[in-house]
CSV table of C-alpha atoms in Angstrom, one decimal:
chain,number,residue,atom,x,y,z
A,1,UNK,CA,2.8,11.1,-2.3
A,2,UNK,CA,-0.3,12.8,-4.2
A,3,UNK,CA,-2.4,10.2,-2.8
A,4,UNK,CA,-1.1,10.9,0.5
A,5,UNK,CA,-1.6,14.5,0.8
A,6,UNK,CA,-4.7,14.6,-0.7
A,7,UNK,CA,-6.2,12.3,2.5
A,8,UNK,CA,-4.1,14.8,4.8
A,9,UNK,CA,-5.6,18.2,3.3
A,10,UNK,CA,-9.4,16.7,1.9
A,11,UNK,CA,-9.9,14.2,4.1
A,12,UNK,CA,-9.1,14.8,7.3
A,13,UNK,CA,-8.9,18.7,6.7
A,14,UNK,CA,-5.4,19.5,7.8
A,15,UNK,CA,-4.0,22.9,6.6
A,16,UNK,CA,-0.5,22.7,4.7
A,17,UNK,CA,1.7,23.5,8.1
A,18,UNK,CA,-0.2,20.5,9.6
A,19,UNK,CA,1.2,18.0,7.2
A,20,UNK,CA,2.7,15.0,8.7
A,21,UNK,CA,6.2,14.8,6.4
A,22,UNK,CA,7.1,11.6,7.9
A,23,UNK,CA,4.2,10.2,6.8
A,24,UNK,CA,4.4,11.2,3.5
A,25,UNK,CA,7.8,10.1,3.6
A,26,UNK,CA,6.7,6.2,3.8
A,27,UNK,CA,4.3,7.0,0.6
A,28,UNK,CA,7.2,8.6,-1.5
A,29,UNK,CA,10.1,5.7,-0.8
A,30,UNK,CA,7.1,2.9,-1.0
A,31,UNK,CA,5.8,4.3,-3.8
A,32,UNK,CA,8.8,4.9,-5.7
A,33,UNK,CA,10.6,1.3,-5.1
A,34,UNK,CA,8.0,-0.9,-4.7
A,35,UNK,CA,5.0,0.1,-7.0
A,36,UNK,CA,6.8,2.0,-9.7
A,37,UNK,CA,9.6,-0.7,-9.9
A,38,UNK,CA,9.3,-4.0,-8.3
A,39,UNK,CA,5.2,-4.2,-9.3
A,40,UNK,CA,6.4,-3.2,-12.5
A,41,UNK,CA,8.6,-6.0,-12.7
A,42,UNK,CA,6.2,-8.7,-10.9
A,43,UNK,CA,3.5,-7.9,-13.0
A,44,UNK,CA,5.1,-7.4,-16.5
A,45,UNK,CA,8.3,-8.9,-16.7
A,46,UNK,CA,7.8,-11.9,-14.3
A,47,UNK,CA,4.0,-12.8,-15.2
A,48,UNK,CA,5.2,-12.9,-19.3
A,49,UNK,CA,7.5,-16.0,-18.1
A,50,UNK,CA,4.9,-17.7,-16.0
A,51,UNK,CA,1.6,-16.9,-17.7
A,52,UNK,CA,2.6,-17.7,-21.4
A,53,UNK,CA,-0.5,-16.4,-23.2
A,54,UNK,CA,-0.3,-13.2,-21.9
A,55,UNK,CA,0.5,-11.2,-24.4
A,56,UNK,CA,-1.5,-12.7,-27.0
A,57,UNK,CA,-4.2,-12.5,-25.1
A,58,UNK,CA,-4.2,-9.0,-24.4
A,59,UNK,CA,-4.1,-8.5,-28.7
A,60,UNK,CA,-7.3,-10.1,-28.9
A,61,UNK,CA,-10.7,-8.7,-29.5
A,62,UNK,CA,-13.0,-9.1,-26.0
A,63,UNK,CA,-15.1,-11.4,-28.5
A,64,UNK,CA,-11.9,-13.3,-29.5
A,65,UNK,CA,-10.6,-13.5,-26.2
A,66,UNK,CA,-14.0,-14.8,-24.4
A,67,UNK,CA,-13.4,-17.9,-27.0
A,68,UNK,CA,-9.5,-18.2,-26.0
A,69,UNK,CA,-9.5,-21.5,-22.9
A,70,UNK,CA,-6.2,-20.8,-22.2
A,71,UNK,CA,-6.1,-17.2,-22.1
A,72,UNK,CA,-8.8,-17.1,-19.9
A,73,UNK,CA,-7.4,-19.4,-17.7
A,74,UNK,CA,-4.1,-17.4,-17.5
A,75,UNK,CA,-5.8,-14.5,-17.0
A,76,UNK,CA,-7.8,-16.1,-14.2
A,77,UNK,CA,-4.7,-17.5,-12.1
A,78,UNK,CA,-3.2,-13.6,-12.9
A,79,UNK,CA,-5.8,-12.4,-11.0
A,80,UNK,CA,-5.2,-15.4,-8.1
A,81,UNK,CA,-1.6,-15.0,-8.0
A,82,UNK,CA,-2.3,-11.3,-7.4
A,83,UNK,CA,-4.8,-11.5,-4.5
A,84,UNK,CA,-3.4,-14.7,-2.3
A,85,UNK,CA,0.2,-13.7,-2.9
A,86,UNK,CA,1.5,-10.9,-4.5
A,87,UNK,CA,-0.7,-8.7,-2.2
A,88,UNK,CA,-0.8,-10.4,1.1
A,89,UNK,CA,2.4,-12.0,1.0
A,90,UNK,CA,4.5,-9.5,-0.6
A,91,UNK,CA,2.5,-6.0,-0.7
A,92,UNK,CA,1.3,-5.3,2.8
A,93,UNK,CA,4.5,-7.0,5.2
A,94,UNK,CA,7.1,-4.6,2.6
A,95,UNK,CA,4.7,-1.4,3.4
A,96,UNK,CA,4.4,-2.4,7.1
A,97,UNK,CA,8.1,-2.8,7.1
A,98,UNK,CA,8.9,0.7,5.0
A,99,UNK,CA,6.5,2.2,7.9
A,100,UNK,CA,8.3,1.0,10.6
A,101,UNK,CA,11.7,2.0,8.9
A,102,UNK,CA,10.5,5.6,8.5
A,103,UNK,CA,8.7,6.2,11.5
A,104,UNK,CA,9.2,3.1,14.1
A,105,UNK,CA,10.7,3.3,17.2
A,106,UNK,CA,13.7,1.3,15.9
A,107,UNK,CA,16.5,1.5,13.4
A,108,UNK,CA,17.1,-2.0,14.3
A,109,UNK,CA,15.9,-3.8,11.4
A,110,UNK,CA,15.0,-7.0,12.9
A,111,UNK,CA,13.6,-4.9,15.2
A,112,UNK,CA,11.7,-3.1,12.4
A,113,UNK,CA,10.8,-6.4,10.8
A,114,UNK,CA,9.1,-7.8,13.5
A,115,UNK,CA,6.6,-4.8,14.6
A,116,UNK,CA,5.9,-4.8,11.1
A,117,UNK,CA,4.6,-7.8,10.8
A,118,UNK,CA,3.0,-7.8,14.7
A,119,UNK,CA,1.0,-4.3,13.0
A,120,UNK,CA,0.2,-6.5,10.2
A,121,UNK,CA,-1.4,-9.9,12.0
A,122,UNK,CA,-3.0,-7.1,14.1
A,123,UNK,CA,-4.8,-5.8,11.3
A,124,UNK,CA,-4.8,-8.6,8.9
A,125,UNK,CA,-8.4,-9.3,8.9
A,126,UNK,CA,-9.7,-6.0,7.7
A,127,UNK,CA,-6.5,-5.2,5.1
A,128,UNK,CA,-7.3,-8.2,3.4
A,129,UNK,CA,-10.7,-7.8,3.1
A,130,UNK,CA,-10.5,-4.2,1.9
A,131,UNK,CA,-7.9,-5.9,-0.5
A,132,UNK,CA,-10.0,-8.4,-2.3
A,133,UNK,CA,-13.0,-6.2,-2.4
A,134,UNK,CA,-11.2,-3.7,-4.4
A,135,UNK,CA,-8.6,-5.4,-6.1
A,136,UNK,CA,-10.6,-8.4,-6.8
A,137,UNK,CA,-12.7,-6.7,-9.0
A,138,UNK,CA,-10.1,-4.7,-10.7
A,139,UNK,CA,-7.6,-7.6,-11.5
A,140,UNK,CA,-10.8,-9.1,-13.4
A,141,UNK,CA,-10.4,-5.8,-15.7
A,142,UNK,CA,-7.1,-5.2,-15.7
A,143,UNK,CA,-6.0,-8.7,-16.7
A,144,UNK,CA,-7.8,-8.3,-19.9
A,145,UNK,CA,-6.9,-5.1,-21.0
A,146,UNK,CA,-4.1,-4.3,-23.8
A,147,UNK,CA,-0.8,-4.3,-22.2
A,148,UNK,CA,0.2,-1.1,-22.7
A,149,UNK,CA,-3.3,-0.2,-20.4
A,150,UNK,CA,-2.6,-2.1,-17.6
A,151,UNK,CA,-0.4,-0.2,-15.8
A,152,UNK,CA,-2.1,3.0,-15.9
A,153,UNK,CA,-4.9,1.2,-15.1
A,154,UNK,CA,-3.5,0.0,-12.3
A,155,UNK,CA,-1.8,2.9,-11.0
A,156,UNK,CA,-5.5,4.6,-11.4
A,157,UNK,CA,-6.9,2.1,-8.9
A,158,UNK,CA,-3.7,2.6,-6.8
A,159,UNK,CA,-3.7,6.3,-6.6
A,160,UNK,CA,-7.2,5.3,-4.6
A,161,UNK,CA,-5.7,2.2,-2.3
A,162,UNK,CA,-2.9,4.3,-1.6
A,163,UNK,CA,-5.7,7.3,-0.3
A,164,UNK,CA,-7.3,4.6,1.8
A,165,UNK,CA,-4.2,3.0,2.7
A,166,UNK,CA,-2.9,6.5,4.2
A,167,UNK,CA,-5.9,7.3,5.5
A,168,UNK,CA,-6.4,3.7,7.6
A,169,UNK,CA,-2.6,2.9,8.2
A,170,UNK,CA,-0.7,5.8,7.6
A,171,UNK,CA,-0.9,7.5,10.9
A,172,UNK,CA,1.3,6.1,13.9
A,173,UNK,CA,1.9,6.7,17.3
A,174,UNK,CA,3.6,9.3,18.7
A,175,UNK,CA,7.0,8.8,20.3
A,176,UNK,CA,8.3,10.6,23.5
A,177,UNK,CA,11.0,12.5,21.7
A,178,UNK,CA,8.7,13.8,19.3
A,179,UNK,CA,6.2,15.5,21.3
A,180,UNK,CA,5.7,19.2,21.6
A,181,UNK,CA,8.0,20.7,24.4
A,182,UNK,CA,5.2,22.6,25.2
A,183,UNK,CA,3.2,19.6,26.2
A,184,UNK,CA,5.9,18.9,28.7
A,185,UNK,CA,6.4,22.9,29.9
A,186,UNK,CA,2.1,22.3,30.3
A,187,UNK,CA,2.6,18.9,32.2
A,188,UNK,CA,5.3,20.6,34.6
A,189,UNK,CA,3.3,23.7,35.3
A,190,UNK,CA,0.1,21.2,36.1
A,191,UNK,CA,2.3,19.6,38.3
A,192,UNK,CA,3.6,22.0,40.0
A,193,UNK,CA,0.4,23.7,40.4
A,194,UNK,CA,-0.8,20.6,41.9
A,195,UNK,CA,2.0,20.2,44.1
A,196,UNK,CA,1.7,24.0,45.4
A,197,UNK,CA,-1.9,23.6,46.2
A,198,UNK,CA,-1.8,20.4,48.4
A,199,UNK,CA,1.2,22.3,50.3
């Protein structure tokens, strides 16, 4: 939500009665079910039961743990598991699919489902590479950091996705019903105008 409104106000300079709720709206439910529980969950509880040496590793000194083979090499597939599925497989189609909920043109939720992922092939390329340049990086750090650090680490580094998420995919088209009636009062008075003059 922060995250959010800070792209509406700072970076694209909207005053407070410009803010697009709606929009906002996608960050606060996404936010609030997906990264503050099901990531927590993923990440935490899920990656203790498939990547063993976890917590141990996270106890050690950096020294200790640049000696620790299988450490490392859980921490490595962490940070694999991370960027080719979590995030691409998981991450972006669940936030397409919250958008479309929120603000699509459907309640239908197979209808919902499948212009979220037609917005998400569309833009696949250039998510995805955003993606792995930041979160590459960051996964390298996080994965070796104390437990108890790695969340607020992570939300750190989110608090900025989220910014650029907004600010790349948060917009969306305008529907019919929700433009200005004065746009339409304008639109009749051009064409009646028009219309008048030709007679």
């Amino acid at each position: 939500m922060t995250a959010d409104l800070m792209t509406q106000t700072v970076a694209e300079g909207k005053n407070w009665n410009e803010i697009d709720w709606k929009r906002n709206g996608i960050f606060v439910i996404f936010g609030f079910a997906y990264l503050g529980g099901f990531q927590y969950w993923l990440l935490v509880t899920k990656y203790r039961q498939w990547f063993p040496t976890m917590d141990r590793f996270a106890k050690l000194s950096l020294m200790e743990k640049m000696k620790d083979k299988a450490g490392i090499v859980d921490a490595i597939k962490m940070v694999f598991f991370d960027i080719i599925v979590h995030l691409p497989m998981i991450y972006f189609p669940t936030y397409y699919t919250v958008q479309e909920l929120v603000s699509g043109s459907s309640w239908n939720p197979i209808n919902c489902i499948k212009d979220a992922f037609a917005k998400y092939s569309h833009n696949m390329k250039n998510d995805l590479t955003a993606m792995v340049k930041l979160w590459g990086p960051s996964d390298c750090i996080q994965f070796v950091l104390p437990i108890h650090i790695r969340m607020p680490f992570r939300h750190l580094v989110s608090f900025f996705w989220t910014a650029y998420v907004s600010y790349t995919r948060g917009s969306y088209p305008i529907t019919e019903e929700e433009k200005s009636p004065l746009s339409d009062i304008k639109s009749q008075s051009i064409s009646s105008t028009t219309t008048a003059s030709v007679k």
